[in-house]
Backbone as CSV, one residue per row, in Angstrom:
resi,resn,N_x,N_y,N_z,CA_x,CA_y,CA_z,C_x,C_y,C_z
1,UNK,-41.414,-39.712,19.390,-40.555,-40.622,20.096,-41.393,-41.810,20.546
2,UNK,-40.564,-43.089,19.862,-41.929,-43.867,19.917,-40.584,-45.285,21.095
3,UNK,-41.139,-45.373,22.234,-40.346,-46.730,23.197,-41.277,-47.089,24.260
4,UNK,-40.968,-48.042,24.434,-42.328,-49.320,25.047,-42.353,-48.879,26.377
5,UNK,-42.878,-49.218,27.140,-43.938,-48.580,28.557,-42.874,-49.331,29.143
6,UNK,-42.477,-48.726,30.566,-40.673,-49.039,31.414,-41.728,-49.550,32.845
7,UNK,-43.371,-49.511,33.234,-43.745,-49.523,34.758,-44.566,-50.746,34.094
8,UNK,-46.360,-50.191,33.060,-47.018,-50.836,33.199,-47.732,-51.209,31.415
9,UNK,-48.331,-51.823,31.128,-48.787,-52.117,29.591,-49.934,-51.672,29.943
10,UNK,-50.600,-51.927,30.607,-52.212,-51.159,30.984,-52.644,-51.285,32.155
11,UNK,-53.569,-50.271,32.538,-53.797,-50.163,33.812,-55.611,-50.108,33.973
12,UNK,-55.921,-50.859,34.662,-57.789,-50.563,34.660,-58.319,-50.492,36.184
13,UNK,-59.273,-50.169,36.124,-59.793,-50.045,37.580,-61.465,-49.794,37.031
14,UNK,-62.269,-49.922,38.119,-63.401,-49.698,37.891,-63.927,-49.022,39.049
15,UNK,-64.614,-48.141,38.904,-65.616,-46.953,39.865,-66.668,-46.687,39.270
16,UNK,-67.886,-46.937,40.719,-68.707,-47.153,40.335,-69.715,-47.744,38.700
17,UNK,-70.290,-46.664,38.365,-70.568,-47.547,36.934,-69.770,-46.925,36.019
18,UNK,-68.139,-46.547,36.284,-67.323,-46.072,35.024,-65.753,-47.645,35.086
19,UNK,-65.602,-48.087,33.895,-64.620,-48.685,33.948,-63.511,-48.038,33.046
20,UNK,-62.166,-47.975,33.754,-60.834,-47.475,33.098,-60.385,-48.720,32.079
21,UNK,-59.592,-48.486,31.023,-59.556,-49.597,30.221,-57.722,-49.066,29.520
22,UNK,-57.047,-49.004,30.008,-55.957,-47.917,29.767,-54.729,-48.875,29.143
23,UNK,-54.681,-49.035,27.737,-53.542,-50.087,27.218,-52.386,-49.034,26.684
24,UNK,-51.091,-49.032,27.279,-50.355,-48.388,26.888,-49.393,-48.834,25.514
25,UNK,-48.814,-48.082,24.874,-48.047,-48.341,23.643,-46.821,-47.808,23.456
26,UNK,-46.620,-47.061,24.188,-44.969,-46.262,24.812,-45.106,-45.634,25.721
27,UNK,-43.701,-45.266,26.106,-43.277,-45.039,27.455,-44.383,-43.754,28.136
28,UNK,-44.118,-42.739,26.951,-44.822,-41.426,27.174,-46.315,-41.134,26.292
29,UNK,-47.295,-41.372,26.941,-48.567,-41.235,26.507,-49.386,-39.798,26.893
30,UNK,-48.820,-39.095,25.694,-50.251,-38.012,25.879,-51.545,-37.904,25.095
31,UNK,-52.490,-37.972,26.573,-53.516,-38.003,26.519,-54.269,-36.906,26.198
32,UNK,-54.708,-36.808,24.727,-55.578,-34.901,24.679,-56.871,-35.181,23.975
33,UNK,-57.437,-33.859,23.381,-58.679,-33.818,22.938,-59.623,-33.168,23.802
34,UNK,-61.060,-32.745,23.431,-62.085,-32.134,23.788,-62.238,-31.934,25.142
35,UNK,-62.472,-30.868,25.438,-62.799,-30.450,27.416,-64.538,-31.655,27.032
36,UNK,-64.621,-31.811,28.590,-65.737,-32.869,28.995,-65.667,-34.130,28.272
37,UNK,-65.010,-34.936,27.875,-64.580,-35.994,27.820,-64.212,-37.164,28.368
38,UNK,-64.148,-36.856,29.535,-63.646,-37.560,30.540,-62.288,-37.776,31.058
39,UNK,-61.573,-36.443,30.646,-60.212,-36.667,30.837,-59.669,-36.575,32.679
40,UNK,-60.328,-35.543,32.682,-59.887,-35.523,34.398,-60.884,-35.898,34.827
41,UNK,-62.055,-36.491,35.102,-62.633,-37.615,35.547,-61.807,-39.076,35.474
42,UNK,-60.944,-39.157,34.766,-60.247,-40.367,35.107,-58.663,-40.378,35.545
43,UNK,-58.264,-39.075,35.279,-57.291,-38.972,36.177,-57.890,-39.243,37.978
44,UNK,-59.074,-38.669,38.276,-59.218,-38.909,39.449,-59.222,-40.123,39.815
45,UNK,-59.763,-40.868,39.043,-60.180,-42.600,39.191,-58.914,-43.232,39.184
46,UNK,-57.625,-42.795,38.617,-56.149,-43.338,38.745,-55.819,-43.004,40.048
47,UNK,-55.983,-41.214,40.433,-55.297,-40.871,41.936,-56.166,-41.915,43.010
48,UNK,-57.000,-42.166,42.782,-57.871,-43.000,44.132,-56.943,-44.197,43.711
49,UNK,-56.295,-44.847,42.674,-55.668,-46.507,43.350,-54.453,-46.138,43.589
50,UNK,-53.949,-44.344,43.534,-52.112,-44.331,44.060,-52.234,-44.890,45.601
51,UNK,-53.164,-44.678,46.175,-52.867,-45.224,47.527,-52.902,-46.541,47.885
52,UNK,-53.025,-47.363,46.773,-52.740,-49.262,47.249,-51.913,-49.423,45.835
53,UNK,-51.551,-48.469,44.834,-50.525,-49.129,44.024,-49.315,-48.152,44.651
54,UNK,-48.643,-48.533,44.635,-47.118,-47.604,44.527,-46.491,-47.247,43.752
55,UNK,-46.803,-48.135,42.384,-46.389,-47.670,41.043,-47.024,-46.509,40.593
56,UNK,-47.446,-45.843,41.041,-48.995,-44.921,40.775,-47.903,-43.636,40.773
57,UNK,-48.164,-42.244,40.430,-47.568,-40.939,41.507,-48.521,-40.241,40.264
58,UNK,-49.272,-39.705,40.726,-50.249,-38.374,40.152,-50.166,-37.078,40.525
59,UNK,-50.059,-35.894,39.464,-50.207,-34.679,40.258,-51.163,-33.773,38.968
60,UNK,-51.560,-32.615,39.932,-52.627,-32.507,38.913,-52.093,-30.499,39.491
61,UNK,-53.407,-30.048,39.383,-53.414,-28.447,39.956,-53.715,-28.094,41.595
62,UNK,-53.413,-29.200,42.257,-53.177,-29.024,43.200,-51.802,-28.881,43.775
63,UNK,-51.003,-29.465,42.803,-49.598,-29.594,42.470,-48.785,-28.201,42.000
64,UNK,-49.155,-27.311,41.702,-49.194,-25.802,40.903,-47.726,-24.894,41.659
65,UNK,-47.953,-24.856,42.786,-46.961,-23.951,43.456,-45.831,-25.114,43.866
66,UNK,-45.616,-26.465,43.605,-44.390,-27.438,43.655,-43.584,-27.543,42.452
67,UNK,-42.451,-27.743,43.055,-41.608,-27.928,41.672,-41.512,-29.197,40.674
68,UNK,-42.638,-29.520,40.366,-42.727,-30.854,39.288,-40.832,-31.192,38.961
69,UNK,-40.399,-30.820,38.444,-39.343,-31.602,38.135,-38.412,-31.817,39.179
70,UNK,-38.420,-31.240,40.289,-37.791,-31.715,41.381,-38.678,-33.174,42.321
71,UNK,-39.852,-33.183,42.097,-40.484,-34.221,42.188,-40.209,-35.408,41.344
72,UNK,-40.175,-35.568,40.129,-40.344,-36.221,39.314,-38.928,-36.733,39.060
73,UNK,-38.006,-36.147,39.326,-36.647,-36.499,39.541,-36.181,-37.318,40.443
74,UNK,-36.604,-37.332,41.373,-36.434,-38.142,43.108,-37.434,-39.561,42.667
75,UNK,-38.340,-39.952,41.827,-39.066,-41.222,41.959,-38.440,-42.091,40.375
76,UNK,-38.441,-43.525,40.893,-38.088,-44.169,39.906,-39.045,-45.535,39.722
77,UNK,-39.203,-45.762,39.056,-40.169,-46.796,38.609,-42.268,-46.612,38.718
78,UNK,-41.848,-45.611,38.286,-43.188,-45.280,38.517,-44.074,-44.758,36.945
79,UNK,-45.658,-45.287,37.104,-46.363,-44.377,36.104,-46.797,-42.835,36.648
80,UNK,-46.430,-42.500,36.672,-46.421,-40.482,36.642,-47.382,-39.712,35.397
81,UNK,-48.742,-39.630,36.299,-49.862,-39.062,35.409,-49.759,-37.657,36.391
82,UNK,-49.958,-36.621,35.226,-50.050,-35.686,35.298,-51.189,-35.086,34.346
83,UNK,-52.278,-34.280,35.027,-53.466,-33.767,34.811,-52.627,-32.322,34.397
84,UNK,-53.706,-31.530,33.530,-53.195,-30.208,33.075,-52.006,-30.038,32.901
85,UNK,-51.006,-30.906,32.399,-49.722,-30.871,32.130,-49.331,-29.222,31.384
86,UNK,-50.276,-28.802,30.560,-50.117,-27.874,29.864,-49.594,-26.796,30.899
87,UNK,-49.856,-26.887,31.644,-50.170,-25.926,33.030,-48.701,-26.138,34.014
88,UNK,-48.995,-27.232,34.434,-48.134,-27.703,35.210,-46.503,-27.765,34.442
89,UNK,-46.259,-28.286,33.480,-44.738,-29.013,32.409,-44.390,-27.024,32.367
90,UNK,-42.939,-27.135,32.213,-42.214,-25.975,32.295,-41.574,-26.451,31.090
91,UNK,-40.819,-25.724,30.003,-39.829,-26.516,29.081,-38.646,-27.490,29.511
92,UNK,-38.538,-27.286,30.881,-37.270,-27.649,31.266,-37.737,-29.325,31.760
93,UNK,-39.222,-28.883,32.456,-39.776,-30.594,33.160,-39.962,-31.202,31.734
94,UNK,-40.356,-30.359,30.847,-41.174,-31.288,29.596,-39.927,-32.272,29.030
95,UNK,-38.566,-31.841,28.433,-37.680,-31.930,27.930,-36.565,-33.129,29.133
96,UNK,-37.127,-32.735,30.644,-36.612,-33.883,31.580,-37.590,-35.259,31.150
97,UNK,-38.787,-35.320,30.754,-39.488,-36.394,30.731,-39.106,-36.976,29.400
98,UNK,-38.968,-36.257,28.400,-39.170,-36.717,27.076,-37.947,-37.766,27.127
99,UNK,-36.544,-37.644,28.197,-35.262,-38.384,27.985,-35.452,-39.078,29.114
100,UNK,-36.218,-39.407,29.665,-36.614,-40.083,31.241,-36.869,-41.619,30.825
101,UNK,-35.964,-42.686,31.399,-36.012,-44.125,30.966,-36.809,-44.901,32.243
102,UNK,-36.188,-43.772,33.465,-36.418,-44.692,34.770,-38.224,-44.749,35.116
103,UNK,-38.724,-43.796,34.192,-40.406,-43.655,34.839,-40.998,-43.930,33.514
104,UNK,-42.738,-44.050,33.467,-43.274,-43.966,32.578,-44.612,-42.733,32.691
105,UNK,-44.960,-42.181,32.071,-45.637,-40.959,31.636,-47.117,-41.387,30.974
106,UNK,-48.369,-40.719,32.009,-49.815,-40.448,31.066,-50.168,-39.211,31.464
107,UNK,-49.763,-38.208,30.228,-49.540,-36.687,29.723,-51.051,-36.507,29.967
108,UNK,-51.772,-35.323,30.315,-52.659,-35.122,30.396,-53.708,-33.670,29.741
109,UNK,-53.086,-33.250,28.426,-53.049,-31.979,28.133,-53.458,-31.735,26.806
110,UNK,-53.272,-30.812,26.598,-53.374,-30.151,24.929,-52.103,-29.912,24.084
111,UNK,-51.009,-29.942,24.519,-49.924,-28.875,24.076,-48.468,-30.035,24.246
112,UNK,-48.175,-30.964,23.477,-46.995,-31.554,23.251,-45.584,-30.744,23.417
113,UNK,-45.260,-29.585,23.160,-44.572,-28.575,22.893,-43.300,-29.339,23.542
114,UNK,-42.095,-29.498,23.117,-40.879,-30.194,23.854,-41.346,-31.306,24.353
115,UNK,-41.828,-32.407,23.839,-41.970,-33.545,24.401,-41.663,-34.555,23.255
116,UNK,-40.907,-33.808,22.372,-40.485,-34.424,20.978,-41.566,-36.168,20.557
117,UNK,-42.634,-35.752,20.787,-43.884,-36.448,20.328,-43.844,-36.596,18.911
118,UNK,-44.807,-37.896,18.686,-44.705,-38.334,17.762,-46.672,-38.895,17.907
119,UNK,-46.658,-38.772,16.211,-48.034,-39.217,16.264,-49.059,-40.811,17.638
120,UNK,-47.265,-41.837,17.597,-47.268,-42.760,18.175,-47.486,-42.402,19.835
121,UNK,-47.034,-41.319,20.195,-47.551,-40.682,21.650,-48.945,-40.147,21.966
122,UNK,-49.567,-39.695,20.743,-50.685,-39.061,20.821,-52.240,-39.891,20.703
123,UNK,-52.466,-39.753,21.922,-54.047,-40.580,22.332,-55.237,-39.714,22.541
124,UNK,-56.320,-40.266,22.262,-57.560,-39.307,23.035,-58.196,-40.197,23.618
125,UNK,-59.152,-40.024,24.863,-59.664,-40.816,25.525,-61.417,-41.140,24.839
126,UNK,-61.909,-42.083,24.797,-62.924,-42.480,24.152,-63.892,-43.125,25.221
127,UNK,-65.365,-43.146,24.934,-66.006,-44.060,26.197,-67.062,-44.416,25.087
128,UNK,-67.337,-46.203,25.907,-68.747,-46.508,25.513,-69.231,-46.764,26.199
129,UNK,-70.915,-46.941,26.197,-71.796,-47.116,27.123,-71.945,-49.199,26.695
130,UNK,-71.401,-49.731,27.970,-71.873,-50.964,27.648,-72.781,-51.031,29.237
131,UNK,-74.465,-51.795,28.548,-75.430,-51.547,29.736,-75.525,-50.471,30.658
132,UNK,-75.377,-50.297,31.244,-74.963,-49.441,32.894,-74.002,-48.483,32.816
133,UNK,-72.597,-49.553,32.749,-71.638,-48.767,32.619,-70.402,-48.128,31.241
134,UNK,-70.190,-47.050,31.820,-69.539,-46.432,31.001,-67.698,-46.752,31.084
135,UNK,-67.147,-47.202,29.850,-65.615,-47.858,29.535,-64.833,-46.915,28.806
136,UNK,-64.060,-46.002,29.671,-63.053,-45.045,29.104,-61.947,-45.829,28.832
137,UNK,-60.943,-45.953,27.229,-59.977,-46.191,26.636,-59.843,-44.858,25.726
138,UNK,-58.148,-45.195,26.023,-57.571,-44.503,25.097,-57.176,-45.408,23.437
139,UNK,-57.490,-44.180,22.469,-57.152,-44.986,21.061,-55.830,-43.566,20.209
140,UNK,-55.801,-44.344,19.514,-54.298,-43.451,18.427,-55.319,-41.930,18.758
141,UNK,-54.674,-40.702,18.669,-55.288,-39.374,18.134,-55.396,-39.205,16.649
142,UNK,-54.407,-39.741,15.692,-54.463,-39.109,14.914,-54.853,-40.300,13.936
């Protein structure tokens, strides 16, 4: 399922010597590939600007015993990153997001399963070392 980003086209931030570099290409972006990568290292670096963006709403495994789709239902206009989605997404949240116009989605997982994905959804996160610092972007997965 391939439709254009409904909050933000990209989002960057920089901490310490890591810079985020995050260009979106549809609405619902999952983000997968290799443990130690830097995947939830930069989910954290997103949750630190939810508190001066508002467009922001992150939940990760601290989130575990809440009802994600009763959350995710109540907010509108928002990018909604979710860490360990694999974990967290129920068939019922996965299948609420995949038809979801009012929010936009950075999937955070291994496991597409009901998110009627398409190669065009599927990203892995990449870093280079320029000088000092290190520049996490996402590129196509496949």
């Amino acid at each position: 399922m391939k439709s254009k980003p409904v909050v933000m086209d990209c989002f960057s931030t920089i901490h310490t010597s890591y810079i985020l570099d995050f260009r979106f290409l549809t609405n619902i972006t999952i983000l997968t590939g290799q443990s130690a990568t830097g995947k939830t290292v930069s989910f954290s670096f997103i949750k630190e600007c939810m508190s001066l963006n508002p467009d922001i709403l992150c939940l990760n495994y601290l989130d575990y015993q809440k009802d994600i789709l009763k959350i995710i239902r109540k907010v509108q206009g928002k990018l909604i990153v979710i860490d360990n989605a694999d974990i967290l997404l129920n068939n019922e949240s996965r299948k609420y997001i995949s038809l979801d116009d009012r929010n936009q989605y950075l999937l955070i997982g291994r496991n597409p399963h009901n998110l009627f994905a398409t190669k065009e959804n599927m990203f892995e996160l990449v870093s280079r070392q320029i000088g000092e610092q290190t520049r996490f972007e996402i590129v196509p997965y496949l």
